[in-house]
Every structure is written in C-alpha cells, then in structure tokens.
CSV table of C-alpha atoms in Angstrom, one decimal:
chain,number,residue,atom,x,y,z
A,1,MET,CA,0.0,0.0,0.0
A,2,SER,CA,1.3,3.4,-0.9
A,3,GLY,CA,2.7,5.5,1.9
A,4,PHE,CA,2.2,8.8,0.1
A,5,VAL,CA,-1.2,10.5,0.2
A,6,ASP,CA,-1.7,14.0,-1.3
A,7,GLN,CA,-5.5,14.3,-0.9
A,8,ALA,CA,-7.4,13.8,2.3
A,9,GLN,CA,-10.4,15.1,4.3
A,10,LEU,CA,-10.3,16.6,7.8
A,11,HIS,CA,-13.1,16.8,10.3
A,12,ALA,CA,-12.1,19.5,12.9
A,13,ARG,CA,-14.1,19.9,16.1
A,14,ALA,CA,-13.2,22.6,18.6
A,15,GLY,CA,-13.9,22.2,22.2
A,16,ASP,CA,-17.2,23.5,23.8
A,17,GLY,CA,-17.0,26.2,26.3
A,18,GLY,CA,-17.8,25.4,30.0
A,19,ALA,CA,-21.0,26.7,31.5
A,20,GLY,CA,-21.0,29.5,34.0
A,21,ALA,CA,-22.3,28.6,37.5
A,22,VAL,CA,-25.2,30.0,39.4
A,23,SER,CA,-24.1,30.0,43.0
A,24,TRP,CA,-24.6,32.0,46.2
A,25,ARG,CA,-22.2,32.8,48.9
A,26,ARG,CA,-23.3,30.9,52.0
A,27,GLU,CA,-21.1,31.4,55.1
A,28,ALA,CA,-21.7,31.7,58.7
A,29,HIS,CA,-22.0,35.3,59.9
A,30,VAL,CA,-22.2,36.6,56.3
A,31,ASP,CA,-25.7,38.0,55.7
A,32,ARG,CA,-26.8,38.1,52.1
A,33,GLY,CA,-23.5,37.0,50.7
A,34,GLY,CA,-24.6,37.5,47.1
A,35,PRO,CA,-23.8,35.7,43.9
A,36,ASP,CA,-20.4,33.9,43.6
A,37,GLY,CA,-20.8,31.7,40.5
A,38,GLY,CA,-17.5,31.3,38.5
A,39,ASP,CA,-17.1,31.4,34.7
A,40,GLY,CA,-16.7,28.4,32.5
A,41,GLY,CA,-13.5,27.9,30.6
A,42,HIS,CA,-13.1,28.4,26.9
A,43,GLY,CA,-13.0,25.4,24.6
A,44,GLY,CA,-9.8,24.5,22.9
A,45,ASP,CA,-9.0,25.6,19.4
A,46,VAL,CA,-7.9,23.4,16.5
A,47,TRP,CA,-4.9,24.7,14.6
A,48,LEU,CA,-3.2,23.4,11.4
A,49,VAL,CA,0.5,24.1,11.3
A,50,ALA,CA,2.7,23.5,8.3
A,51,SER,CA,5.8,21.5,9.2
A,52,VAL,CA,8.8,20.3,7.2
A,53,ASN,CA,8.7,17.1,9.3
A,54,GLU,CA,5.5,16.0,7.6
A,55,SER,CA,5.7,14.7,4.0
A,56,SER,CA,2.3,13.3,3.4
A,57,LEU,CA,-1.4,13.4,4.4
A,58,LEU,CA,-1.4,9.7,5.0
A,59,GLY,CA,-2.4,10.1,8.7
A,60,PHE,CA,-5.7,11.6,7.6
A,61,ARG,CA,-6.8,9.0,5.1
A,62,ASP,CA,-8.3,6.6,7.6
A,63,HIS,CA,-8.5,8.9,10.6
A,64,PRO,CA,-9.8,12.3,9.6
A,65,PHE,CA,-11.2,13.3,13.0
A,66,ARG,CA,-9.4,15.9,15.1
A,67,ARG,CA,-11.0,17.3,18.3
A,68,ALA,CA,-9.8,19.7,20.9
A,69,THR,CA,-10.9,19.3,24.6
A,70,ASP,CA,-13.9,21.1,26.2
A,71,GLY,CA,-13.6,23.9,28.8
A,72,VAL,CA,-14.5,23.1,32.4
A,73,HIS,CA,-17.7,24.4,34.0
A,74,GLY,CA,-17.5,27.2,36.5
A,75,SER,CA,-18.3,26.5,40.2
A,76,GLY,CA,-19.1,28.4,43.4
A,77,SER,CA,-16.8,30.7,45.3
A,78,LYS,CA,-16.0,32.3,42.0
A,79,ARG,CA,-13.9,29.4,40.8
A,80,HIS,CA,-13.5,29.6,37.1
A,81,GLY,CA,-13.3,26.5,34.9
A,82,ALA,CA,-10.0,25.6,33.2
A,83,ARG,CA,-9.6,26.3,29.5
A,84,GLY,CA,-9.7,23.3,27.1
A,85,LYS,CA,-6.4,22.4,25.5
A,86,ASP,CA,-5.7,23.6,22.0
A,87,LEU,CA,-5.1,20.9,19.4
A,88,VAL,CA,-2.1,21.5,17.0
A,89,VAL,CA,-2.3,19.3,13.9
A,90,PRO,CA,0.9,19.2,11.8
A,91,VAL,CA,0.5,19.0,8.0
A,92,PRO,CA,3.1,19.1,5.2
A,93,VAL,CA,4.3,22.4,3.9
A,94,GLY,CA,2.3,23.1,0.8
A,95,THR,CA,-1.0,21.9,2.1
A,96,VAL,CA,-4.0,23.7,0.6
A,97,VAL,CA,-7.2,23.7,2.7
A,98,ARG,CA,-10.6,24.0,0.9
A,99,GLY,CA,-14.2,24.2,2.2
A,100,ARG,CA,-16.8,21.8,1.1
A,101,ASP,CA,-17.8,24.3,-1.6
A,102,GLY,CA,-14.3,24.0,-3.2
A,103,GLN,CA,-13.2,27.5,-2.2
A,104,VAL,CA,-9.6,27.8,-0.9
A,105,VAL,CA,-9.7,28.9,2.8
A,106,CYS,CA,-6.0,28.6,3.5
A,107,ASP,CA,-2.7,27.9,1.8
A,108,LEU,CA,0.0,26.8,4.2
A,109,ALA,CA,3.0,27.4,1.9
A,110,THR,CA,5.7,28.2,4.4
A,111,ASP,CA,7.2,26.3,7.3
A,112,GLY,CA,5.4,27.3,10.6
A,113,ALA,CA,2.4,28.9,8.9
A,114,ARG,CA,-0.7,28.4,11.1
A,115,PHE,CA,-4.4,28.2,10.3
A,116,LEU,CA,-7.2,28.4,13.0
A,117,VAL,CA,-9.4,25.7,11.5
A,118,ALA,CA,-12.0,25.6,14.3
A,119,GLU,CA,-12.4,28.0,17.1
A,120,GLY,CA,-13.3,26.8,20.6
A,121,GLY,CA,-16.5,28.0,22.2
A,122,GLN,CA,-16.4,30.8,24.7
A,123,GLY,CA,-17.0,29.9,28.3
A,124,GLY,CA,-20.2,31.1,29.9
A,125,ARG,CA,-20.0,33.8,32.6
A,126,GLY,CA,-21.2,32.9,36.1
A,127,ASN,CA,-24.0,34.8,37.9
A,128,ALA,CA,-21.4,36.9,39.8
A,129,ARG,CA,-20.6,38.7,36.5
A,130,PHE,CA,-24.2,40.0,36.3
A,131,LEU,CA,-24.3,41.7,39.7
A,132,SER,CA,-25.0,45.4,39.4
A,133,ASN,CA,-26.7,48.2,41.4
A,134,ARG,CA,-30.0,47.5,39.5
A,135,ARG,CA,-29.6,43.7,39.6
A,136,ARG,CA,-28.6,42.6,43.2
A,137,ALA,CA,-29.5,38.9,42.9
A,138,PRO,CA,-28.9,37.6,39.4
A,139,ALA,CA,-30.3,34.0,39.3
A,140,PHE,CA,-29.0,33.2,35.9
A,141,ALA,CA,-25.6,32.4,34.1
A,142,GLU,CA,-24.4,31.9,30.6
A,143,GLN,CA,-24.2,28.5,29.0
A,144,GLY,CA,-21.0,27.5,27.3
A,145,GLU,CA,-20.8,28.1,23.6
A,146,LYS,CA,-20.5,25.2,21.2
A,147,GLY,CA,-17.1,24.9,19.5
A,148,GLN,CA,-16.9,25.2,15.7
A,149,GLU,CA,-17.1,22.0,13.6
A,150,PHE,CA,-16.1,21.7,9.9
A,151,TRP,CA,-15.5,19.1,7.2
A,152,LEU,CA,-12.6,20.3,5.0
A,153,ASP,CA,-10.7,19.0,2.0
A,154,MET,CA,-6.9,19.1,2.1
A,155,GLU,CA,-4.6,18.9,-0.9
A,156,LEU,CA,-0.8,18.7,-0.9
A,157,LYS,CA,1.3,20.5,-3.5
A,158,LEU,CA,4.9,19.5,-3.0
A,159,MET,CA,7.4,22.3,-2.1
A,160,ALA,CA,10.4,21.4,-4.3
A,161,ASP,CA,13.2,23.6,-5.6
A,162,VAL,CA,13.5,21.5,-8.8
A,163,ALA,CA,10.8,19.3,-10.5
A,164,LEU,CA,11.7,16.7,-13.1
A,165,VAL,CA,9.2,16.7,-15.9
A,166,GLY,CA,9.1,14.1,-18.7
A,167,PHE,CA,7.3,11.3,-20.4
A,168,PRO,CA,7.0,7.9,-18.7
A,169,ASN,CA,10.3,5.9,-18.7
A,170,ALA,CA,12.4,9.1,-19.5
A,171,GLY,CA,14.9,8.3,-16.8
A,172,LYS,CA,13.7,10.7,-14.1
A,173,SER,CA,13.8,8.1,-11.3
A,174,THR,CA,17.3,7.0,-12.3
A,175,LEU,CA,18.5,10.6,-12.3
A,176,ILE,CA,17.1,11.5,-8.8
A,177,SER,CA,18.5,8.3,-7.4
A,178,THR,CA,21.9,9.2,-8.8
A,179,VAL,CA,22.1,12.7,-7.5
A,180,SER,CA,20.4,12.2,-4.1
A,181,ALA,CA,19.7,9.5,-1.5
A,182,ALA,CA,16.1,9.0,-2.8
A,183,LYS,CA,15.4,5.4,-3.7
A,184,PRO,CA,12.4,5.3,-6.1
A,185,LYS,CA,11.3,2.1,-7.7
A,186,ILE,CA,13.1,1.8,-11.1
A,187,ALA,CA,12.2,-0.6,-14.0
A,188,ASP,CA,12.3,-0.6,-17.7
A,189,TYR,CA,8.6,-0.1,-18.3
A,190,PRO,CA,6.3,3.0,-18.4
A,191,PHE,CA,4.6,4.3,-15.2
A,192,THR,CA,7.1,2.8,-12.8
A,193,THR,CA,6.7,6.0,-10.7
A,194,LEU,CA,3.1,6.3,-9.5
A,195,GLU,CA,3.8,8.9,-6.8
A,196,PRO,CA,6.3,11.8,-6.5
A,197,HIS,CA,9.6,11.2,-4.8
A,198,LEU,CA,11.8,13.9,-3.1
A,199,GLY,CA,15.6,13.9,-2.9
A,200,VAL,CA,18.0,16.3,-1.4
A,201,VAL,CA,20.9,17.3,-3.6
A,202,ARG,CA,24.0,19.0,-2.3
A,203,VAL,CA,26.6,20.9,-4.4
A,204,GLY,CA,29.8,22.1,-2.8
A,205,GLY,CA,30.9,22.1,0.8
A,206,VAL,CA,28.8,22.2,4.0
A,207,ARG,CA,29.3,25.9,4.6
A,208,ASP,CA,29.6,27.4,1.1
A,209,GLY,CA,27.6,24.8,-0.9
A,210,THR,CA,24.0,24.8,-2.1
A,211,GLU,CA,21.4,22.3,-1.0
A,212,PHE,CA,18.1,21.9,-2.8
A,213,VAL,CA,15.2,19.5,-3.0
A,214,MET,CA,14.5,17.7,-6.3
A,215,ALA,CA,11.1,16.1,-7.1
A,216,ASP,CA,10.6,13.1,-9.4
A,217,ILE,CA,7.2,13.8,-10.8
A,218,PRO,CA,5.4,10.8,-12.4
A,219,GLY,CA,5.5,10.7,-16.1
A,220,LEU,CA,3.1,12.9,-18.1
A,221,VAL,CA,1.2,11.9,-21.1
A,222,GLU,CA,-0.4,13.9,-23.9
A,223,GLY,CA,-3.7,15.2,-22.5
A,224,ALA,CA,-2.5,15.3,-18.9
A,225,ALA,CA,-3.7,18.9,-18.5
A,226,VAL,CA,-7.3,17.7,-18.9
A,227,GLY,CA,-6.9,14.8,-16.5
A,228,LYS,CA,-5.7,12.0,-18.8
A,229,GLY,CA,-3.5,9.5,-17.1
A,230,LEU,CA,-4.1,11.0,-13.7
A,231,GLY,CA,-2.6,14.2,-15.1
A,232,HIS,CA,-4.1,16.6,-12.5
A,233,GLN,CA,-2.9,14.6,-9.6
A,234,PHE,CA,0.7,14.7,-11.0
A,235,LEU,CA,0.7,18.3,-12.3
A,236,ARG,CA,-0.3,19.8,-9.0
A,237,HIS,CA,3.1,18.9,-7.6
A,238,ILE,CA,4.9,21.0,-10.3
A,239,GLU,CA,3.1,24.2,-9.4
A,240,ARG,CA,5.4,25.3,-6.6
A,241,ALA,CA,8.7,24.2,-8.0
A,242,ARG,CA,11.2,27.0,-8.4
A,243,VAL,CA,13.0,25.4,-11.5
A,244,LEU,CA,11.8,22.9,-14.0
A,245,VAL,CA,13.9,20.3,-15.7
A,246,VAL,CA,12.3,19.0,-18.9
A,247,LEU,CA,13.8,15.5,-19.4
A,248,LEU,CA,13.7,14.2,-23.0
A,249,ASP,CA,14.2,10.5,-23.7
A,250,LEU,CA,16.8,10.5,-26.5
A,251,ALA,CA,16.4,6.7,-27.0
A,252,ALA,CA,12.7,6.8,-27.5
A,253,PRO,CA,12.7,7.0,-31.3
A,254,GLU,CA,14.7,3.8,-31.6
A,255,LEU,CA,12.0,2.0,-29.5
A,256,GLY,CA,9.1,3.5,-31.5
A,257,GLY,CA,8.5,6.5,-29.3
A,258,GLU,CA,8.3,10.2,-30.0
A,259,GLU,CA,11.2,12.3,-31.3
A,260,PRO,CA,12.8,14.6,-28.7
A,261,SER,CA,11.4,17.7,-30.4
A,262,THR,CA,7.9,16.2,-30.3
A,263,GLN,CA,8.3,15.3,-26.6
A,264,LEU,CA,9.3,18.8,-25.8
A,265,ARG,CA,6.4,20.3,-27.7
A,266,ILE,CA,3.9,18.0,-26.0
A,267,LEU,CA,5.3,18.6,-22.5
A,268,LEU,CA,5.4,22.4,-22.8
A,269,SER,CA,1.9,22.3,-24.2
A,270,GLU,CA,0.6,20.3,-21.2
A,271,LEU,CA,2.3,22.6,-18.7
A,272,GLY,CA,0.9,25.7,-20.4
A,273,SER,CA,-2.6,24.3,-20.6
A,274,TYR,CA,-2.6,23.4,-16.9
A,275,ARG,CA,-1.0,26.7,-15.7
A,276,PRO,CA,0.3,29.2,-18.2
A,277,GLU,CA,2.6,30.7,-15.7
A,278,LEU,CA,4.6,27.5,-15.6
A,279,LEU,CA,6.1,28.4,-19.0
A,280,ASP,CA,7.7,31.5,-17.4
A,281,ARG,CA,9.4,29.4,-14.7
A,282,PRO,CA,13.2,29.0,-15.1
A,283,ARG,CA,13.8,25.6,-16.9
A,284,LEU,CA,16.5,23.5,-18.4
A,285,VAL,CA,15.8,21.0,-21.3
A,286,ALA,CA,18.0,18.0,-20.8
A,287,GLY,CA,18.3,14.9,-23.0
A,288,SER,CA,18.7,11.6,-21.1
A,289,LYS,CA,20.2,8.2,-22.0
A,290,ALA,CA,23.0,9.8,-23.9
A,291,ASP,CA,25.0,6.6,-23.6
A,292,VAL,CA,22.6,4.8,-25.9
A,293,ALA,CA,21.5,7.6,-28.2
A,294,SER,CA,22.8,10.6,-30.0
A,295,ASP,CA,22.2,14.2,-29.1
A,296,ALA,CA,19.0,15.9,-30.4
A,297,GLU,CA,20.8,18.9,-31.9
A,298,GLY,CA,19.0,22.2,-31.3
A,299,VAL,CA,16.5,20.8,-28.8
A,300,CYS,CA,18.4,20.1,-25.6
A,301,ASP,CA,20.4,22.6,-23.5
A,302,MET,CA,22.5,19.7,-22.4
A,303,VAL,CA,22.6,15.9,-22.5
A,304,LEU,CA,23.4,13.4,-19.8
A,305,SER,CA,23.4,9.7,-18.9
A,306,ALA,CA,22.4,8.8,-15.3
A,307,ALA,CA,23.7,5.3,-15.9
A,308,THR,CA,27.3,6.4,-16.7
A,309,GLY,CA,27.3,9.7,-14.9
A,310,GLU,CA,28.0,11.7,-18.1
A,311,GLY,CA,26.7,15.3,-17.9
A,312,VAL,CA,25.2,14.8,-14.4
A,313,PRO,CA,27.7,17.0,-12.5
A,314,ALA,CA,27.2,19.8,-15.1
A,315,LEU,CA,23.4,19.5,-14.8
A,316,VAL,CA,23.5,19.7,-11.0
A,317,ALA,CA,25.9,22.7,-11.0
A,318,ARG,CA,23.6,24.6,-13.4
A,319,LEU,CA,20.5,23.8,-11.3
A,320,ALA,CA,22.3,25.0,-8.1
A,321,THR,CA,23.0,28.3,-9.8
A,322,LEU,CA,19.4,28.7,-11.0
A,323,VAL,CA,18.0,27.7,-7.5
A,324,ASP,CA,20.3,30.3,-5.8
A,325,GLU,CA,19.1,33.0,-8.1
A,326,VAL,CA,15.4,32.2,-7.6
A,327,ARG,CA,15.8,32.0,-3.8
A,328,ARG,CA,17.5,35.5,-3.7
A,329,GLN,CA,14.6,36.9,-5.7
A,330,ALA,CA,12.1,35.3,-3.4
A,331,ALA,CA,13.9,36.5,-0.3
A,332,ALA,CA,13.8,40.1,-1.5
A,333,VAL,CA,10.0,40.1,-1.5
A,334,ALA,CA,9.4,37.8,1.5
A,335,SER,CA,8.6,39.4,4.9
A,336,GLY,CA,10.2,36.6,6.8
A,337,GLU,CA,7.3,36.6,9.3
A,338,VAL,CA,5.4,33.4,10.3
A,339,ILE,CA,2.0,33.7,8.7
A,340,VAL,CA,-1.1,33.1,11.0
A,341,HIS,CA,-4.4,32.6,9.2
A,342,ARG,CA,-7.6,33.3,11.0
A,343,PRO,CA,-11.1,33.1,9.4
A,344,ALA,CA,-13.0,36.4,9.1
A,345,PRO,CA,-15.3,36.9,12.0
A,346,GLU,CA,-18.9,35.9,11.3
A,347,GLY,CA,-21.6,38.6,11.2
A,348,VAL,CA,-25.3,38.4,12.0
A,349,ASP,CA,-27.6,37.2,9.3
A,350,VAL,CA,-31.4,37.3,9.2
A,351,ARG,CA,-33.1,34.6,7.1
A,352,ARG,CA,-36.8,34.0,6.3
A,353,ALA,CA,-38.0,30.6,7.7
A,354,GLY,CA,-41.5,30.7,6.3
A,355,ASP,CA,-44.5,33.0,6.3
A,356,GLY,CA,-44.2,35.3,9.3
A,357,ALA,CA,-41.2,33.4,10.6
A,358,TRP,CA,-37.5,34.5,10.8
A,359,VAL,CA,-34.2,32.9,12.0
A,360,VAL,CA,-31.3,35.0,13.1
A,361,VAL,CA,-28.0,33.1,12.6
A,362,GLY,CA,-24.4,34.0,13.6
A,363,ARG,CA,-22.3,33.0,16.6
A,364,ALA,CA,-22.6,36.5,18.2
A,365,ALA,CA,-26.4,36.4,18.1
A,366,GLU,CA,-26.5,32.8,19.4
A,367,ARG,CA,-24.1,33.7,22.2
A,368,ALA,CA,-26.3,36.7,23.2
A,369,VAL,CA,-29.2,34.4,24.2
A,370,ALA,CA,-27.2,31.5,25.6
A,371,PHE,CA,-28.4,31.8,29.2
A,372,SER,CA,-29.1,29.0,31.7
A,373,ASP,CA,-32.7,30.2,32.3
A,374,LEU,CA,-34.4,32.5,29.7
A,375,ASN,CA,-37.6,32.3,31.9
A,376,ASP,CA,-35.8,34.6,34.3
A,377,VAL,CA,-36.8,38.2,33.8
A,378,GLY,CA,-33.2,39.4,34.3
A,379,ALA,CA,-31.8,36.9,31.8
A,380,LEU,CA,-34.5,37.8,29.2
A,381,ALA,CA,-33.8,41.6,29.6
A,382,GLU,CA,-30.0,41.0,29.2
A,383,ALA,CA,-30.6,38.9,26.0
A,384,VAL,CA,-32.8,41.6,24.5
A,385,ARG,CA,-30.2,44.3,25.3
A,386,ARG,CA,-27.4,42.3,23.7
A,387,LEU,CA,-29.5,41.6,20.5
A,388,ARG,CA,-30.2,45.3,20.2
A,389,ARG,CA,-26.5,46.1,20.6
A,390,LEU,CA,-25.8,43.7,17.7
A,391,GLY,CA,-28.3,45.5,15.5
A,392,VAL,CA,-30.6,42.5,15.2
A,393,ASP,CA,-33.7,44.8,15.5
A,394,ARG,CA,-32.5,46.9,12.6
A,395,ALA,CA,-31.6,43.9,10.5
A,396,LEU,CA,-35.1,42.4,11.1
A,397,ALA,CA,-36.7,45.7,10.1
A,398,ARG,CA,-34.6,45.9,6.9
A,399,ALA,CA,-35.5,42.3,6.0
A,400,GLY,CA,-39.2,43.1,6.2
A,401,ALA,CA,-40.2,41.6,9.6
A,402,ARG,CA,-43.6,42.8,10.8
A,403,ASP,CA,-45.2,43.1,14.2
A,404,GLY,CA,-46.4,39.6,15.3
A,405,ASP,CA,-43.8,37.7,13.3
A,406,GLU,CA,-42.0,34.8,15.1
A,407,VAL,CA,-38.2,35.2,15.4
A,408,THR,CA,-35.8,32.5,16.5
A,409,VAL,CA,-32.3,33.1,17.8
A,410,GLY,CA,-30.5,30.0,19.0
A,411,THR,CA,-32.8,28.4,21.6
A,412,MET,CA,-34.9,31.6,22.1
A,413,THR,CA,-38.1,32.2,20.1
A,414,PHE,CA,-40.0,35.5,20.6
A,415,THR,CA,-42.7,37.6,18.9
A,416,TRP,CA,-41.3,40.5,16.9
A,417,GLY,CA,-42.5,44.0,17.5
A,418,GLU,CA,-40.6,47.2,16.4
A,419,ASP,CA,-41.2,48.7,19.9
A,420,SER,CA,-40.1,45.5,21.7
C-alpha cells in the first residue's frame, strides 16, 4: 500500500465552552452573601501548522477526525473552569485547505504557517458577573458556547526547488536516485513511478555549498492537463517548483517512441494548458540516456546519462545556480514573518424561515441568548439588550419583519415588534 497521500479530508471539532455557575455565597455570619458563580473555561481551538517534518497526508486518510478538549464548567466561590487544551495538527508544507464548496480557505505554503481551522466555544459567565446596582441577585448564568465544527478537504502540493518533468520511462527516477539519497522504484517499463519522490541534492561544501530539493514527478502523457493519465494529480506537484527540468528521452525514437522535439512540444503544451505561468518558470531542457542515443541537436540545453554519470555533475551545477538566483529573488520580497491565518469573523444574518417566521444566525447572536434560564426576567432583559446592541432589531426591520412575526435566535423564540 502506498505511503504517500496527497489528498485527504479533515473533520475538525473545537472544544465546547464550559457553562457559568449559578451559586450564592453561604457562610456563617455573612448575611446576604450575594452571587459567587464562577465562569466556564473556553473550549480548545484546532490549529493546522505547516511542518517540514511532515511529508504526506497519510495520517488523515483513515482517521480524519481531530478534536480539541472542552472547557471546564465554573463553580461556586467564583472558581473559574479551566480552558480546554488547543489541538495543534501538523501538516506538510504546501497543504491547501478547501471548504466543502471547493473554495480555498488557506494555503500553508511556508514552514510554521498556522491556520485556525476551528475556534473553541467561549466559556459562559457565572452569575457573579451580572451583579449590578440594579440587579442585586442575578439568578442566571451563561451557557458555554459550542465549538466550531467543519469538514474540510486538504490537498498537498509538494514544495520542491526542482521538478523533473518528462514522459514515462524518460529516466527521471534513475536521475534522482543518482544525485540524491532518494530510492524510487526503477524498472524498464512505463509508469514505474506512481507517486512523487523527493531527494535532497548538495553541491559544494557544507558551509559554502548549495542544497536543494528535487522532485521526481510521475511521467506525463499527452492530455495530462485535462486529466488524462491522472494528469491533474501529478501536475499539481509541479506548481510550486522553483525550477523545471524537462527531461527528454533520446532513446525513445529507436523504440518506436516520439522524437525529442515532439516530446518537448507536448510537455510544454501540457504545462501551459494546466498553468500558463509554468512556462515562465526557469527551466532546463536535458536529454537523457546519452549513452545509448545521440544528441538531439538544437533541442536540448545539455545531455546526460544517469547510468554512466555523463553530464550529471554539469546539470547539478547549473541547477544549483538557478535555484540560488530564484531564492534570492524570493527572499527580496518575503517578509520573513510566520503567517497566521484566521477566518474572518462571522456577522449576524437574518433569514426567512417561512410565512411570518425568521431565523437569526451567527455566533454572536446565538451567544447573546445563551443563558441558563431564559424564563428569568433578568436573563431575558439581558438577552434583549445584547441583541439590540448587535443590531438585530435593525436587521429584522430591513429584512421586512412585521409586528407579530415569530423570530428564533438559537434556543430563544419571541414575537417580533418594532417597539419590543
């Protein structure tokens, strides 16, 4: 079974907030001690963090569920509940996160980049928080808020300095195994490589040399840009490469295959059809298997034989120079800061639920009515005050709500009236 997975789903569930406590101070010789209910703890968040120590989404294929812990309920004597622990989920650098509608919500393209994938629910406030000159004995507290819960799609696009692009059996696997410690499966038949392989290549000394990552991309076929031969699954790993090496099989014509010039035309056409900007990427055109075939004059920038080592040092040296140049350009525009992605805060939305019926949705509105006892006059008044502060009354009026319509917010249902 393959150990490399570049597409997976994630079910992220943040922790629920703990409920606030309704409690009264009861001590000897203390008359009318008053409310002393503590607050509930916030639920834990779920974070995705890009890490160079992760190379695949394999861990999500059979176990997509990730959940943070809940906050602890508050208690008497103003004891606040503990916050739930955040859950940090490492993913490979280059992971793209999409919503179920297919829209990209986050692109973790740098090591250490973080994405708040599900926010924990806020803890409810205890009745001690609602003590005021007008409210001397609040007999209500807030309930804990539910943590966010989402199904997301994740897609990995390899982060490589150099990508080897070519037809099946062009010698890409042999080349990467020659210049790095990568050990891909190698055989003399098409489609030996069914998944990308990464290898680290070093040129020069430890202190003054250049080290870069080379990716062996499975062979492309004509029509790959429209999905033929699993083309989309392979092409996505070329998108982020700094430099492209187009590897042409010089021996193919002798075996009934395409001429090198035809190979080059088809490969560049597929790259341009998939992402036109790939044609502007720095690239080298190299002819492989020079030990058993002659050079394709005017087509290749250089020729090599991974089997004999001919031309390999020259290719690696040229790639190191290109990678250094591209890295310097990228460093000039990079901020160098760790990127933290947070979803935009949700607003309050009013939706029609039927004739004379409305539903107000949004975490802020639902939080405003999350009390332990909405039958309590003080709790109901507090809920109405919060909704007005959020502008729910104005939103209902703009939506066309009329006196006598039924409005539902979270667990609270009331009759709408503009003067209410």
